[in-house]
Amino acid sequence: MSEALNVVMNEAERQFQVKLGDETAFAEYRLVDHGIILPHTVVPESFEGKGVGSALAKAALGYAREHGLKVIPLCPFMAGYITKHPEWHDIVHDTYKAQLGID
């Protein structure tokens, strides 16, 4: 791939963002007591196949791990990403592990 993806945490908008040209892909987040809710992810069609969704997921999940937060993945994309990547299973909130079919 040509350029490295730069994921920025935009605290004012409560989003992890990647900008490519005039468009922005983002993963919304909400911080709660000892946790982070990931309710919605948007990746414009022009970004598809560039690893943008994965970069957003890694940034959000990495932030959660660094800050000792449990993840509540309400977004279907984030839930699917976590399910496919066992290295993130340990930071999923216990009440959501069964829904994702993980231990």
PDB file of C-alpha atoms in Angstrom:
ATOM      1  CA  MET A   1       0.000   0.000   0.000  1.00  0.00           C
ATOM      2  CA  SER A   2       1.190   3.496  -0.790  1.00  0.00           C
ATOM      3  CA  GLU A   3       0.650   5.536   2.355  1.00  0.00           C
ATOM      4  CA  ALA A   4       0.466   4.516   5.992  1.00  0.00           C
ATOM      5  CA  LEU A   5      -2.918   5.108   7.565  1.00  0.00           C
ATOM      6  CA  ASN A   6      -2.977   7.767  10.228  1.00  0.00           C
ATOM      7  CA  VAL A   7      -5.670   7.134  12.828  1.00  0.00           C
ATOM      8  CA  VAL A   8      -6.459  10.157  14.975  1.00  0.00           C
ATOM      9  CA  MET A   9      -8.480  10.155  18.183  1.00  0.00           C
ATOM     10  CA  ASN A  10     -10.837  13.113  17.890  1.00  0.00           C
ATOM     11  CA  GLU A  11     -12.020  13.584  21.470  1.00  0.00           C
ATOM     12  CA  ALA A  12     -14.336  16.492  20.581  1.00  0.00           C
ATOM     13  CA  GLU A  13     -16.320  14.295  18.184  1.00  0.00           C
ATOM     14  CA  ARG A  14     -15.703  11.080  20.178  1.00  0.00           C
ATOM     15  CA  GLN A  15     -14.355   9.294  17.123  1.00  0.00           C
ATOM     16  CA  PHE A  16     -11.263   7.508  15.934  1.00  0.00           C
ATOM     17  CA  GLN A  17     -10.772   8.909  12.431  1.00  0.00           C
ATOM     18  CA  VAL A  18      -8.840   8.284   9.221  1.00  0.00           C
ATOM     19  CA  LYS A  19      -8.874  10.981   6.562  1.00  0.00           C
ATOM     20  CA  LEU A  20      -8.146  10.212   2.928  1.00  0.00           C
ATOM     21  CA  GLY A  21      -8.548  13.215   0.692  1.00  0.00           C
ATOM     22  CA  ASP A  22     -11.784  14.995   1.545  1.00  0.00           C
ATOM     23  CA  GLU A  23     -13.433  11.955   3.145  1.00  0.00           C
ATOM     24  CA  THR A  24     -13.302  10.656   6.710  1.00  0.00           C
ATOM     25  CA  ALA A  25     -13.781   7.121   7.991  1.00  0.00           C
ATOM     26  CA  PHE A  26     -14.587   6.891  11.679  1.00  0.00           C
ATOM     27  CA  ALA A  27     -15.371   4.650  14.607  1.00  0.00           C
ATOM     28  CA  GLU A  28     -17.529   6.314  17.240  1.00  0.00           C
ATOM     29  CA  TYR A  29     -16.813   5.663  20.888  1.00  0.00           C
ATOM     30  CA  ARG A  30     -18.355   6.470  24.247  1.00  0.00           C
ATOM     31  CA  LEU A  31     -16.327   6.242  27.432  1.00  0.00           C
ATOM     32  CA  VAL A  32     -18.204   4.780  30.391  1.00  0.00           C
ATOM     33  CA  ASP A  33     -17.125   3.676  33.862  1.00  0.00           C
ATOM     34  CA  HIS A  34     -14.206   1.259  33.227  1.00  0.00           C
ATOM     35  CA  GLY A  35     -15.309   0.683  29.636  1.00  0.00           C
ATOM     36  CA  ILE A  36     -15.606   1.914  26.084  1.00  0.00           C
ATOM     37  CA  ILE A  37     -18.710   1.472  23.953  1.00  0.00           C
ATOM     38  CA  LEU A  38     -18.114   1.155  20.205  1.00  0.00           C
ATOM     39  CA  PRO A  39     -21.556   1.892  18.713  1.00  0.00           C
ATOM     40  CA  HIS A  40     -20.918   2.746  15.072  1.00  0.00           C
ATOM     41  CA  THR A  41     -18.239   2.598  12.371  1.00  0.00           C
ATOM     42  CA  VAL A  42     -18.412   4.274   8.963  1.00  0.00           C
ATOM     43  CA  VAL A  43     -15.959   3.558   6.161  1.00  0.00           C
ATOM     44  CA  PRO A  44     -16.743   5.333   2.876  1.00  0.00           C
ATOM     45  CA  GLU A  45     -16.855   3.111  -0.203  1.00  0.00           C
ATOM     46  CA  SER A  46     -13.754   4.792  -1.633  1.00  0.00           C
ATOM     47  CA  PHE A  47     -11.770   3.517   1.404  1.00  0.00           C
ATOM     48  CA  GLU A  48     -12.732  -0.144   0.972  1.00  0.00           C
ATOM     49  CA  GLY A  49      -9.885  -2.606   0.558  1.00  0.00           C
ATOM     50  CA  LYS A  50      -7.338  -0.224   2.076  1.00  0.00           C
ATOM     51  CA  GLY A  51      -7.385  -1.657   5.616  1.00  0.00           C
ATOM     52  CA  VAL A  52      -9.102   1.418   7.034  1.00  0.00           C
ATOM     53  CA  GLY A  53     -11.697  -0.488   9.066  1.00  0.00           C
ATOM     54  CA  SER A  54      -9.005  -2.699  10.572  1.00  0.00           C
ATOM     55  CA  ALA A  55      -6.873   0.342  11.392  1.00  0.00           C
ATOM     56  CA  LEU A  56      -9.821   1.973  13.166  1.00  0.00           C
ATOM     57  CA  ALA A  57     -10.529  -1.231  15.104  1.00  0.00           C
ATOM     58  CA  LYS A  58      -6.886  -1.621  16.152  1.00  0.00           C
ATOM     59  CA  ALA A  59      -6.740   2.014  17.302  1.00  0.00           C
ATOM     60  CA  ALA A  60      -9.939   1.778  19.347  1.00  0.00           C
ATOM     61  CA  LEU A  61      -9.056  -1.585  20.864  1.00  0.00           C
ATOM     62  CA  GLY A  62      -5.473  -0.523  21.523  1.00  0.00           C
ATOM     63  CA  TYR A  63      -6.735   2.567  23.328  1.00  0.00           C
ATOM     64  CA  ALA A  64      -9.029   0.384  25.439  1.00  0.00           C
ATOM     65  CA  ARG A  65      -6.180  -1.973  26.354  1.00  0.00           C
ATOM     66  CA  GLU A  66      -3.777   0.870  27.211  1.00  0.00           C
ATOM     67  CA  HIS A  67      -6.349   2.450  29.518  1.00  0.00           C
ATOM     68  CA  GLY A  68      -7.622  -0.746  31.151  1.00  0.00           C
ATOM     69  CA  LEU A  69     -11.095  -0.416  29.618  1.00  0.00           C
ATOM     70  CA  LYS A  70     -13.505  -3.229  28.815  1.00  0.00           C
ATOM     71  CA  VAL A  71     -14.929  -3.101  25.293  1.00  0.00           C
ATOM     72  CA  ILE A  72     -18.658  -3.122  24.556  1.00  0.00           C
ATOM     73  CA  PRO A  73     -18.824  -3.687  20.775  1.00  0.00           C
ATOM     74  CA  LEU A  74     -22.338  -2.656  19.728  1.00  0.00           C
ATOM     75  CA  CYS A  75     -21.162  -2.002  16.168  1.00  0.00           C
ATOM     76  CA  PRO A  76     -21.472  -5.144  13.997  1.00  0.00           C
ATOM     77  CA  PHE A  77     -18.158  -4.394  12.272  1.00  0.00           C
ATOM     78  CA  MET A  78     -16.279  -4.079  15.583  1.00  0.00           C
ATOM     79  CA  ALA A  79     -17.959  -7.206  16.966  1.00  0.00           C
ATOM     80  CA  GLY A  80     -16.971  -9.138  13.846  1.00  0.00           C
ATOM     81  CA  TYR A  81     -13.411  -7.834  13.960  1.00  0.00           C
ATOM     82  CA  ILE A  82     -13.013  -8.863  17.594  1.00  0.00           C
ATOM     83  CA  THR A  83     -14.501 -12.301  16.934  1.00  0.00           C
ATOM     84  CA  LYS A  84     -11.934 -12.918  14.167  1.00  0.00           C
ATOM     85  CA  HIS A  85      -8.980 -11.643  16.245  1.00  0.00           C
ATOM     86  CA  PRO A  86      -8.511 -13.627  19.481  1.00  0.00           C
ATOM     87  CA  GLU A  87      -5.794 -11.245  20.689  1.00  0.00           C
ATOM     88  CA  TRP A  88      -8.603  -8.816  21.624  1.00  0.00           C
ATOM     89  CA  HIS A  89     -10.968 -11.282  23.342  1.00  0.00           C
ATOM     90  CA  ASP A  90      -9.562 -10.571  26.813  1.00  0.00           C
ATOM     91  CA  ILE A  91     -10.672  -6.926  26.777  1.00  0.00           C
ATOM     92  CA  VAL A  92     -14.298  -7.578  25.806  1.00  0.00           C
ATOM     93  CA  HIS A  93     -16.766  -6.832  28.598  1.00  0.00           C
ATOM     94  CA  ASP A  94     -17.886 -10.125  30.168  1.00  0.00           C
ATOM     95  CA  THR A  95     -21.557  -9.560  29.329  1.00  0.00           C
ATOM     96  CA  TYR A  96     -20.698  -9.341  25.614  1.00  0.00           C
ATOM     97  CA  LYS A  97     -18.409 -12.361  25.349  1.00  0.00           C
ATOM     98  CA  ALA A  98     -21.313 -14.802  25.127  1.00  0.00           C
ATOM     99  CA  GLN A  99     -22.994 -12.709  22.421  1.00  0.00           C
ATOM    100  CA  LEU A 100     -19.796 -12.877  20.366  1.00  0.00           C
ATOM    101  CA  GLY A 101     -19.329 -16.566  21.065  1.00  0.00           C
ATOM    102  CA  ILE A 102     -15.934 -16.062  22.692  1.00  0.00           C
ATOM    103  CA  ASP A 103     -14.485 -17.055  26.064  1.00  0.00           C
TER     104      ASP A 103
END
